[in-house]
Coordinates of C-alpha atoms in Angstrom, one line a residue:
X1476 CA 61.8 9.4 -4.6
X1477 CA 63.7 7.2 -7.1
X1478 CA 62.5 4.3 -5.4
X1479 CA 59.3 3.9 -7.2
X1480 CA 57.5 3.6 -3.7
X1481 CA 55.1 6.4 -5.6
X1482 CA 54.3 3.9 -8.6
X1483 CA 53.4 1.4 -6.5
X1484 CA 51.2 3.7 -4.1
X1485 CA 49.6 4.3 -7.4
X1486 CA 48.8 1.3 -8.7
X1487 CA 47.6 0.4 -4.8
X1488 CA 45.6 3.2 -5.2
X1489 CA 43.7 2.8 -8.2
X1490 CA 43.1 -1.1 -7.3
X1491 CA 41.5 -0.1 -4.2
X1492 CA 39.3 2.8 -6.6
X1493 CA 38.2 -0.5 -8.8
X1494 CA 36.8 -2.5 -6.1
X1495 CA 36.0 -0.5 -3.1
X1496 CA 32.3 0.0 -2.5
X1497 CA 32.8 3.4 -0.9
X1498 CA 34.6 6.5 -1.6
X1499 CA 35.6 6.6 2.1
X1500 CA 37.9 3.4 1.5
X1501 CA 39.6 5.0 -1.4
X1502 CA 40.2 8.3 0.7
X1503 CA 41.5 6.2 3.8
X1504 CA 43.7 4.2 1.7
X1505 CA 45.0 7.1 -0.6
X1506 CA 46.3 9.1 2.5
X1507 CA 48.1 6.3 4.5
X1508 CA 49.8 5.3 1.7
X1509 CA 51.0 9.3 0.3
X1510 CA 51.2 11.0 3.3
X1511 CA 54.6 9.1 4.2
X1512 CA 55.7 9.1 0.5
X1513 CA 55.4 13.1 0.8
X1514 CA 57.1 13.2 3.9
X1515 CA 53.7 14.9 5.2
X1516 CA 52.8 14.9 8.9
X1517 CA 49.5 14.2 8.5
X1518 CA 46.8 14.6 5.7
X1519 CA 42.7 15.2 5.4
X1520 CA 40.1 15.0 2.6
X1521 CA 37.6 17.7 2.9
X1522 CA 34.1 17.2 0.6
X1523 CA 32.1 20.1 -0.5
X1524 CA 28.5 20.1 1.1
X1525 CA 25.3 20.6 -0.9
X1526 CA 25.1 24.3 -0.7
X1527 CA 28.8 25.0 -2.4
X1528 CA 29.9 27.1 0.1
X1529 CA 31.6 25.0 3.1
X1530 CA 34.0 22.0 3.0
X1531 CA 34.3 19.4 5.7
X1532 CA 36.6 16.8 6.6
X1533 CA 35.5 13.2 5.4
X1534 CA 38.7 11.4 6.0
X1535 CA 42.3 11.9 7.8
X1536 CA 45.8 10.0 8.3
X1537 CA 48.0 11.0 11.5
X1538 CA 45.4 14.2 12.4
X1539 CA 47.5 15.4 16.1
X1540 CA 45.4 13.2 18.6
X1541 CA 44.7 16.2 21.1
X1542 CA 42.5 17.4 18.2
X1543 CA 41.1 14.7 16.6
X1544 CA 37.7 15.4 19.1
X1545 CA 36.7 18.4 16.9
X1546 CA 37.6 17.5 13.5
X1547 CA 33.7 16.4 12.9
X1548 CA 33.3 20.3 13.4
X1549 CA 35.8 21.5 11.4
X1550 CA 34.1 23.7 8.2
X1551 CA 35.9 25.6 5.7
X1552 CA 34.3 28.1 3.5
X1553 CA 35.6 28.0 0.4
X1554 CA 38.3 30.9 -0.6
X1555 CA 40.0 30.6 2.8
X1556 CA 42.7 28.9 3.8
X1557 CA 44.8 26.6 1.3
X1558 CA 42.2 23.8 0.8
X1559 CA 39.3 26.3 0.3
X1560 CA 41.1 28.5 -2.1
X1561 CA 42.3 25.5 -3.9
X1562 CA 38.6 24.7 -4.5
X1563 CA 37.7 28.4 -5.2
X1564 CA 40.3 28.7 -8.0
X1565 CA 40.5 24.7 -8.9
X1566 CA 44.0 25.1 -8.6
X1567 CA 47.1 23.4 -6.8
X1568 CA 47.9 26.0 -4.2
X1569 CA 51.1 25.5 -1.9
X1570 CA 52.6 27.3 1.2
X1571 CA 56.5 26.4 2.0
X1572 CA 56.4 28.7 4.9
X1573 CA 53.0 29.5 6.4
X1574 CA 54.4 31.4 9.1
X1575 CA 56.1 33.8 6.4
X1576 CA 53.0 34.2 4.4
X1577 CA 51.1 37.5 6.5
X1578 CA 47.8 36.9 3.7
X1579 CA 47.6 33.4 5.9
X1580 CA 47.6 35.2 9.6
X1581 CA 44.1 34.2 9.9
X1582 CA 45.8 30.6 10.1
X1583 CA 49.1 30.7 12.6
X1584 CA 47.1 30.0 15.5
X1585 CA 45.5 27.4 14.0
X1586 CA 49.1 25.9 12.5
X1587 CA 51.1 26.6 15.6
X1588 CA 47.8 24.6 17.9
X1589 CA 48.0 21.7 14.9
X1590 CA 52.0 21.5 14.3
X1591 CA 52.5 22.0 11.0
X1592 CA 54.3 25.0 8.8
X1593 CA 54.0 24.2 5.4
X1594 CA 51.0 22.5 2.9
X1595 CA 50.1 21.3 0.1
X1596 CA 46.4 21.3 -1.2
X1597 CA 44.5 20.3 -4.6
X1598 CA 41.1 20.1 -5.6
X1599 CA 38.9 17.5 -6.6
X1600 CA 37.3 18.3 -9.7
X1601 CA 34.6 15.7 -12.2
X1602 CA 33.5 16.8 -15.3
X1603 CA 30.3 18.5 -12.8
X1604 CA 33.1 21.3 -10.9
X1605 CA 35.1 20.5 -8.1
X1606 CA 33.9 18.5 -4.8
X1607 CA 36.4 18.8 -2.8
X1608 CA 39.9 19.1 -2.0
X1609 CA 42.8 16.8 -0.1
X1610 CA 45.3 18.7 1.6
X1611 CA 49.3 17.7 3.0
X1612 CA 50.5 19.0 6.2
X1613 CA 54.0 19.3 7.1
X1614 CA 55.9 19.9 10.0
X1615 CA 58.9 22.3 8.5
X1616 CA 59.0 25.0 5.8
X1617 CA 58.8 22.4 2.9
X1618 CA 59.5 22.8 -0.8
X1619 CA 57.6 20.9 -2.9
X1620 CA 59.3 19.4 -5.8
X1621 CA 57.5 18.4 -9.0
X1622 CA 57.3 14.8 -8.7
X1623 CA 55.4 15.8 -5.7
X1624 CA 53.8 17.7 -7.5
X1625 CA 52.5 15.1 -9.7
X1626 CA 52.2 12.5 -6.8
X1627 CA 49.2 14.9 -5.7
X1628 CA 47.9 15.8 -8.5
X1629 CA 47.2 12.4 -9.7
X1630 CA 45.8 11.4 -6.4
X1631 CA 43.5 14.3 -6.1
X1632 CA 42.3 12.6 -9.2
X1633 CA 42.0 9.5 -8.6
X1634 CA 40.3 10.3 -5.1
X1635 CA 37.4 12.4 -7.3
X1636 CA 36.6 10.2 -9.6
X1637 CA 36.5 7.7 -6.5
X1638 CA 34.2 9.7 -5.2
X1639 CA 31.9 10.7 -8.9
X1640 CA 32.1 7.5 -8.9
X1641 CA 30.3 6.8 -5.8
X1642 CA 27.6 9.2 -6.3
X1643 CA 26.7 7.9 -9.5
X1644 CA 26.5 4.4 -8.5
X1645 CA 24.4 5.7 -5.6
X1646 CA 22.5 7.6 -8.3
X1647 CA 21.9 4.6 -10.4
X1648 CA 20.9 2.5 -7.2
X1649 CA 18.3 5.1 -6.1
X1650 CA 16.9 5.9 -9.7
X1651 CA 16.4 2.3 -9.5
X1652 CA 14.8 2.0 -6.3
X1653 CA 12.6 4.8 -7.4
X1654 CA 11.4 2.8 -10.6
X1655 CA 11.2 0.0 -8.9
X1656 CA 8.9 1.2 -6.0
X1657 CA 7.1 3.2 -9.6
X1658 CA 6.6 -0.4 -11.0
X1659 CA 5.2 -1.8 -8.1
X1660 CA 2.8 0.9 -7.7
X1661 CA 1.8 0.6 -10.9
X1662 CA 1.2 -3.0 -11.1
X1663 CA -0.7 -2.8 -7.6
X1664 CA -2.7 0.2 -9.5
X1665 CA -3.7 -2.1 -12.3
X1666 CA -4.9 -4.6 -10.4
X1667 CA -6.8 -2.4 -8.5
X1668 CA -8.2 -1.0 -12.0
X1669 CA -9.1 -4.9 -13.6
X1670 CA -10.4 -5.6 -10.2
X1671 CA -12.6 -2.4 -10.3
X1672 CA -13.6 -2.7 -13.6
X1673 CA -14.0 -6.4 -13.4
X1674 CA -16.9 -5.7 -10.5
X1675 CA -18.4 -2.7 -12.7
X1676 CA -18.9 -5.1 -15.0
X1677 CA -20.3 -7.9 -13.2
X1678 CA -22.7 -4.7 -11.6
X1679 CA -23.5 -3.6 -14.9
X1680 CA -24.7 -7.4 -15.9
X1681 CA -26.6 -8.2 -13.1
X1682 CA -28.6 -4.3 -13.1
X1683 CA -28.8 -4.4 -16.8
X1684 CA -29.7 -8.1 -17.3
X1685 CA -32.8 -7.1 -14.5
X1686 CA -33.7 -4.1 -16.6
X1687 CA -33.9 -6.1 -19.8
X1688 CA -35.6 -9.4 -18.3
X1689 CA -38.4 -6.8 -16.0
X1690 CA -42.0 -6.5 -17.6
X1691 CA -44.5 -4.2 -17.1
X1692 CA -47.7 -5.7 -16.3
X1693 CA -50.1 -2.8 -16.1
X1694 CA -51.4 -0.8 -18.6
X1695 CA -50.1 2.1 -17.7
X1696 CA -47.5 4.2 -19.1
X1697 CA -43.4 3.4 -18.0
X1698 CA -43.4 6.9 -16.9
X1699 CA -45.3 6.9 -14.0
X1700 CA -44.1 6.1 -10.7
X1701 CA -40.6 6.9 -11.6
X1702 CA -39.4 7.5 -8.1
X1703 CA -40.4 4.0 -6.9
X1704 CA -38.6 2.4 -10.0
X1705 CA -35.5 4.8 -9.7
X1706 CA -35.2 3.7 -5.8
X1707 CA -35.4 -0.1 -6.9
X1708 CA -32.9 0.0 -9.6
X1709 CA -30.8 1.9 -7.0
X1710 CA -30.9 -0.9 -4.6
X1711 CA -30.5 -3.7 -7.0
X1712 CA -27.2 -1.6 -8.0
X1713 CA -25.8 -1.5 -4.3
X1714 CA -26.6 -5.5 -3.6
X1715 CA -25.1 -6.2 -7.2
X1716 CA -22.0 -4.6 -5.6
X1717 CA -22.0 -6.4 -2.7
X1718 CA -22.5 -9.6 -4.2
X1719 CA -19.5 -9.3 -6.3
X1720 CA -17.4 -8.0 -3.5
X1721 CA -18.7 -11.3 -1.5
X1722 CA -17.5 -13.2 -4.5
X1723 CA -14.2 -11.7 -5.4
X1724 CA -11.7 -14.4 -3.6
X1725 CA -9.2 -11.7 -2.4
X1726 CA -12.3 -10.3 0.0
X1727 CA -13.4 -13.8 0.8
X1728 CA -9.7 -14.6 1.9
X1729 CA -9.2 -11.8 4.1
X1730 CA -12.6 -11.9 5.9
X1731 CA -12.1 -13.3 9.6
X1732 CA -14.0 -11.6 11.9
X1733 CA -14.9 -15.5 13.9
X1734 CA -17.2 -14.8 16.6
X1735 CA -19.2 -16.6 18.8
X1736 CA -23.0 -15.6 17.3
X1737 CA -26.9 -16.8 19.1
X1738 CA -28.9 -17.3 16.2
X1739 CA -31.9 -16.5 18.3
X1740 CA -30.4 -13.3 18.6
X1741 CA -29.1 -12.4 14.9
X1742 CA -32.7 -13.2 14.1
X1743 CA -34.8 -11.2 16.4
X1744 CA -31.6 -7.9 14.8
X1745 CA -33.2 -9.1 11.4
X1746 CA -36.8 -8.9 12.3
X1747 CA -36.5 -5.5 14.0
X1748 CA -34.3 -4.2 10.6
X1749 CA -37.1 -5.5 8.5
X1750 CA -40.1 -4.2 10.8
X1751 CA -38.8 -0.5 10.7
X1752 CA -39.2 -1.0 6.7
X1753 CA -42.6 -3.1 6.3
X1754 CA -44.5 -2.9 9.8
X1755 CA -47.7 -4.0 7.7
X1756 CA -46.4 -8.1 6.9
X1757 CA -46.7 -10.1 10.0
X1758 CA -43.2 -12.2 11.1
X1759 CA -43.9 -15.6 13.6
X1760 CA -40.8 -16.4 15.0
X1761 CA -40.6 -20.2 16.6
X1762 CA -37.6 -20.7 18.7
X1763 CA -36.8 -24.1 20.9
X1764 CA -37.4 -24.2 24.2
X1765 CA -33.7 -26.0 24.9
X1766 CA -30.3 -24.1 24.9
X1767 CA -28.7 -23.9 21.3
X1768 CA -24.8 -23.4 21.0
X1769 CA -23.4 -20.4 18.9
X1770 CA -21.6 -20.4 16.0
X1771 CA -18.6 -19.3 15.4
X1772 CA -18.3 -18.0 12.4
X1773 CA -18.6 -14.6 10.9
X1774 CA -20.8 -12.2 12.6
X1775 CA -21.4 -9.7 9.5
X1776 CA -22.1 -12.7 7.5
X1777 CA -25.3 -14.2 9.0
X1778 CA -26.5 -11.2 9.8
X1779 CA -26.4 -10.6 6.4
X1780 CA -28.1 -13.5 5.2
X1781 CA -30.6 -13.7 8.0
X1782 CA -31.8 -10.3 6.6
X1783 CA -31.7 -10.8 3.2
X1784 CA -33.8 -14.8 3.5
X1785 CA -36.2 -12.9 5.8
X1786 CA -36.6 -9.9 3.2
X1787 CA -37.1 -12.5 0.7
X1788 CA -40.2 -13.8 2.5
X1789 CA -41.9 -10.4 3.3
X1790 CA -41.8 -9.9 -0.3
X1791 CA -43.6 -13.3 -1.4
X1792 CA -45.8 -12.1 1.8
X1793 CA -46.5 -8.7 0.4
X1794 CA -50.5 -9.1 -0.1
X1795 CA -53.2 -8.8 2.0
X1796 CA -53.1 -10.6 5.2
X1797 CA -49.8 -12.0 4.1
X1798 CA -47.7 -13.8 6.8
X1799 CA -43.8 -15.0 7.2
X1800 CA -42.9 -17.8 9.7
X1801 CA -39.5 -18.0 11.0
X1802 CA -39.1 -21.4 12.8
X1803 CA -35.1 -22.1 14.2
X1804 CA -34.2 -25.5 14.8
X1805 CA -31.7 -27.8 15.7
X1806 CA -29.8 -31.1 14.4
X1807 CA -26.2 -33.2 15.2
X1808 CA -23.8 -30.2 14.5
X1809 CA -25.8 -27.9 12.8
X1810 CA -28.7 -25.3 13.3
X1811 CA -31.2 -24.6 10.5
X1812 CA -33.3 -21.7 10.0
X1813 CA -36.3 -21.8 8.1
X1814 CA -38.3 -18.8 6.5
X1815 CA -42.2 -19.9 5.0
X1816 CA -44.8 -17.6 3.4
X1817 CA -48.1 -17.5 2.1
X1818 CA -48.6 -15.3 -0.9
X1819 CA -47.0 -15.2 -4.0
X1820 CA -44.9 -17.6 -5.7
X1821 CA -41.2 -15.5 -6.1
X1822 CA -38.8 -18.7 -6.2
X1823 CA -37.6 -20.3 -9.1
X1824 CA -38.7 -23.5 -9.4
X1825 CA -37.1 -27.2 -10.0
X1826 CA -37.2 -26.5 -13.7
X1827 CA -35.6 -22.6 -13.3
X1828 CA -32.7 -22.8 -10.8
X1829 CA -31.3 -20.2 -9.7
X1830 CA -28.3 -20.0 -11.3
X1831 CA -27.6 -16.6 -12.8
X1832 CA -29.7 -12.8 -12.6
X1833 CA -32.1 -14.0 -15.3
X1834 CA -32.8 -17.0 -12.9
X1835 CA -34.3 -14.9 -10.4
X1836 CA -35.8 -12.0 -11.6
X1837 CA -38.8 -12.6 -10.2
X1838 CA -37.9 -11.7 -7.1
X1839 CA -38.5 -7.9 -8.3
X1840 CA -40.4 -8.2 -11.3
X1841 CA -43.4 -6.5 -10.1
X1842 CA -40.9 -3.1 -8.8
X1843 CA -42.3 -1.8 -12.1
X1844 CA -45.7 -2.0 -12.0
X1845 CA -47.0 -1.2 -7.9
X1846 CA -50.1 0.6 -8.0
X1847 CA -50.2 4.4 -7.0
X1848 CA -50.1 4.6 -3.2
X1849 CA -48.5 0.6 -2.8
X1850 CA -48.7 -0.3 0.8
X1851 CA -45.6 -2.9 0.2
X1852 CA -43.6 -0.1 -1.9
X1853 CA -41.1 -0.3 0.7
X1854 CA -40.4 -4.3 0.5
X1855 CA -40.7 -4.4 -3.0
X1856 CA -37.6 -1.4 -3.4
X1857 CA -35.5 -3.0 -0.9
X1858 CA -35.6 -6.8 -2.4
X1859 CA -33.7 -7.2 -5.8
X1860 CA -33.0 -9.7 -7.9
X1861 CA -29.1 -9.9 -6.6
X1862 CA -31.0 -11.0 -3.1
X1863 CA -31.1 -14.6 -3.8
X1864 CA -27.3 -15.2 -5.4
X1865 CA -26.2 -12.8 -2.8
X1866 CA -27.5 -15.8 0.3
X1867 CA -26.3 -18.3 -2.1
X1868 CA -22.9 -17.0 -2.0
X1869 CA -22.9 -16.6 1.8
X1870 CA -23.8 -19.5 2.8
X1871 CA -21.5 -21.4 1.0
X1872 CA -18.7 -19.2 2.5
X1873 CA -20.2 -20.3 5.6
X1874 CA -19.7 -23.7 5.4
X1875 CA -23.7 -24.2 5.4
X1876 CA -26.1 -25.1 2.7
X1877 CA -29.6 -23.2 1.5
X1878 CA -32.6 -25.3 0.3
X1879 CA -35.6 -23.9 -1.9
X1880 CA -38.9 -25.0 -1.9
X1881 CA -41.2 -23.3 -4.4
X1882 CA -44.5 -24.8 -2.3
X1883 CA -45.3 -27.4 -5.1
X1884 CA -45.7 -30.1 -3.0
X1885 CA -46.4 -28.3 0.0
X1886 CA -50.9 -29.1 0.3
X1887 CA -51.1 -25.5 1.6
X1888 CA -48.5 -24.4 -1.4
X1889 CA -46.3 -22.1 1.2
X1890 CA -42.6 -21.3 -0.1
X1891 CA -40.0 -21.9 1.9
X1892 CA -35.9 -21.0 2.4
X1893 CA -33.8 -23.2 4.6
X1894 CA -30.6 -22.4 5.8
X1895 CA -28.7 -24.6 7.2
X1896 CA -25.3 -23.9 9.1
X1897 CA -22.6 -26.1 11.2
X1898 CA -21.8 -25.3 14.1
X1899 CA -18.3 -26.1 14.4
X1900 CA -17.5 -24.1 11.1
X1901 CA -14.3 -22.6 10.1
X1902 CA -14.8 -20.8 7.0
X1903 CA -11.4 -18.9 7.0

């Protein structure tokens, strides 16, 4: 070879090791272009798998067609056979006459089946230990010289580092993957922290602004009844939650359960919750005599708010002979709801609107001061002072509007809450 066809399969070579994008490409292109220099009839690359013990064939020039079927098959443990003693000793190891050899009679079948008599195999070694090995066969007893030598030497190197190569790159790629994915999950974690922690807060401001604002009005001492007060602060905690849930925008956007929902209907659900709790505060429902449409809307919503005006009522109605009326009503595009009581005066008037916890703490000031054996324990436990900012936030979600009336200029001095919702409302 004084042609310097070898020089140039080098330099080919190591081109196609600086910008393939797989170790495979390298291999192909490394054997088509030494196998002829070498005079070889045809050549493989054989990889080491993960448990160090077998090598199989990852790429081939001129394999004999009639076996090309089973080469996927082929395994060779390492110590047999040229290729996997080459490995096994990381070595060059050569047979110019396999059929001379009587340590290779495992293999004369095999060579005789395959057509070749003489071959050539190196390793492929990285700074890690070998990986592999590539392997020349010939069709004659053939003695190697040492430019051969060297041909194969230097392109079991370059085909290793070809392959190191690879498997660092793939390294790199799926240590970054891994961080990335890490990175993501992290930042989805923090937000999911601030948002948690943001709604502890806003729970700890509404409970403890309550806590702070709530006077005792009885004489007796803040010990007693402890159970009742515990079971009030516990429900003011739960709506508080809810009611920053209902007014954290990423809940808000992906709430669209639209249904088709009877007010007549949701109302008489809310009555029945409310009678199971109270049984003692009477509840007047007035419903048109003419068919009302639906609303479509969201179902979980108005039930919600249905219960919570309706709870609102029975508390202001929570004295003896104390009575809510319900009256459901009509107008162009919209149906209203409106929830009276005589009793107590809970809502904020024109002068205190409700715009904050403080604003509307008297809608469970008295939790704290029920006398022993409080027939309206019940109503008083269940209603908090998140009630009203709760509706408030609801309706607006709903496309509707809510209306107070503190019973000032009412003659008979009844409070009142009217909702009011439209009835061809989209509030996704």
């Amino acid at each position: 070879m004084t042609d310097g066809r070898e020089l140039l399969a080098v330099r080919e070579i190591a081109h196609a090791f600086l910008v393939a994008d797989h170790p495979s490409d390298v291999q192909q292109f490394a054997l088509s272009r030494v196998t002829p220099l070498l005079g070889a009839s045809f050549s493989m690359v054989m990889q080491l798998g993960a448990d160090g013990e077998l090598l199989r064939p990852v790429a081939q020039h001129e394999w004999p067609a009639a076996h090309r079927a089973w080469i996927g098959a082929l395994r060779v443990r390492v110590g047999d056979g040229p290729s996997g003693l080459a490995v096994a000793e990381r070595r060059l190891v050569e047979v110019e006459d396999l059929f001379a050899d009587a340590a290779l009679g495992g293999w004369h079948e095999v060579a005789h089946e395959l057509g070749f008599r003489s071959i050539i195999a190196a390793p492929l070694e990285t700074p890690d230990g070998p990986i592999g090995a590539v392997a020349f066969y010939f069709a004659d007893a053939t003695s190697i010289s040492d430019e051969q030598r060297a041909l194969v030497r230097l392109v079991a190197d370059q085909l290793a580092a070809a392959t190191d190569k690879a498997r660092r790159v793939d390294a790199f790629r799926r240590a970054n993957a891994a961080l990335a994915e890490a990175n993501a999950e992290l930042e989805a974690q923090a937000v999911a922290w601030s948002a948690a922690d943001f709604q502890r807060r806003q729970i700890e401001r509404i409970v403890v602004d309550a806590l702070l604002n709530l006077t005792v009005s009885t004489e007796e001492p803040v010990e007693a009844h402890a159970t009742q007060r515990l079971a009030s602060v516990r429900s003011l905690a739960l709506v508080a939650r809810e009611f920053t849930a209902v007014t954290d925008p990423a809940m808000v956007a992906g709430a669209s359960d639209l249904q088709d929902v009877d007010l007549r209907e949701a109302m008489q659900m809310a009555v029945a919750h409310w009678r199971r709790i109270t049984p003692l505060i009477a509840v007047r429902v007035t419903e048109p005599t003419v068919l009302l449409p639906t609303l479509r809307t969201r179902t979980g919503a108005v039930q919600r708010v249905l219960e919570l005006v309706l709870g609102i009522g029975l508390l202001g109605a929570a004295v003896e002979q104390g009575e809510v009326r319900v009256a459901i009503g009509s107008g162009p595009g919209t149906l209203s709801l409106v929830v009276e009581w005589d009793g107590r005066r809970i809502l904020p008037g024109q002068d205190q609107p409700p715009q904050g916890p403080s604003r509307i703490l008297q809608l469970c000031g008295e939790a704290f001061s029920w006398e022993t054996h409080d027939p309206y324990s019940a109503v008083r436990q269940s209603v908090t002072a998140a009630d009203l900012p709760l509706v408030q936030a609801l309706v607006s979600q709903l496309g509707g509007d809510l209306r107070l009336d503190d019973g000032r200029d009412a003659p008979a001095g009844a409070q009142s809450i009217t909702v009011v919702f439209p009835v061809l409302s989209d509030p996704s």
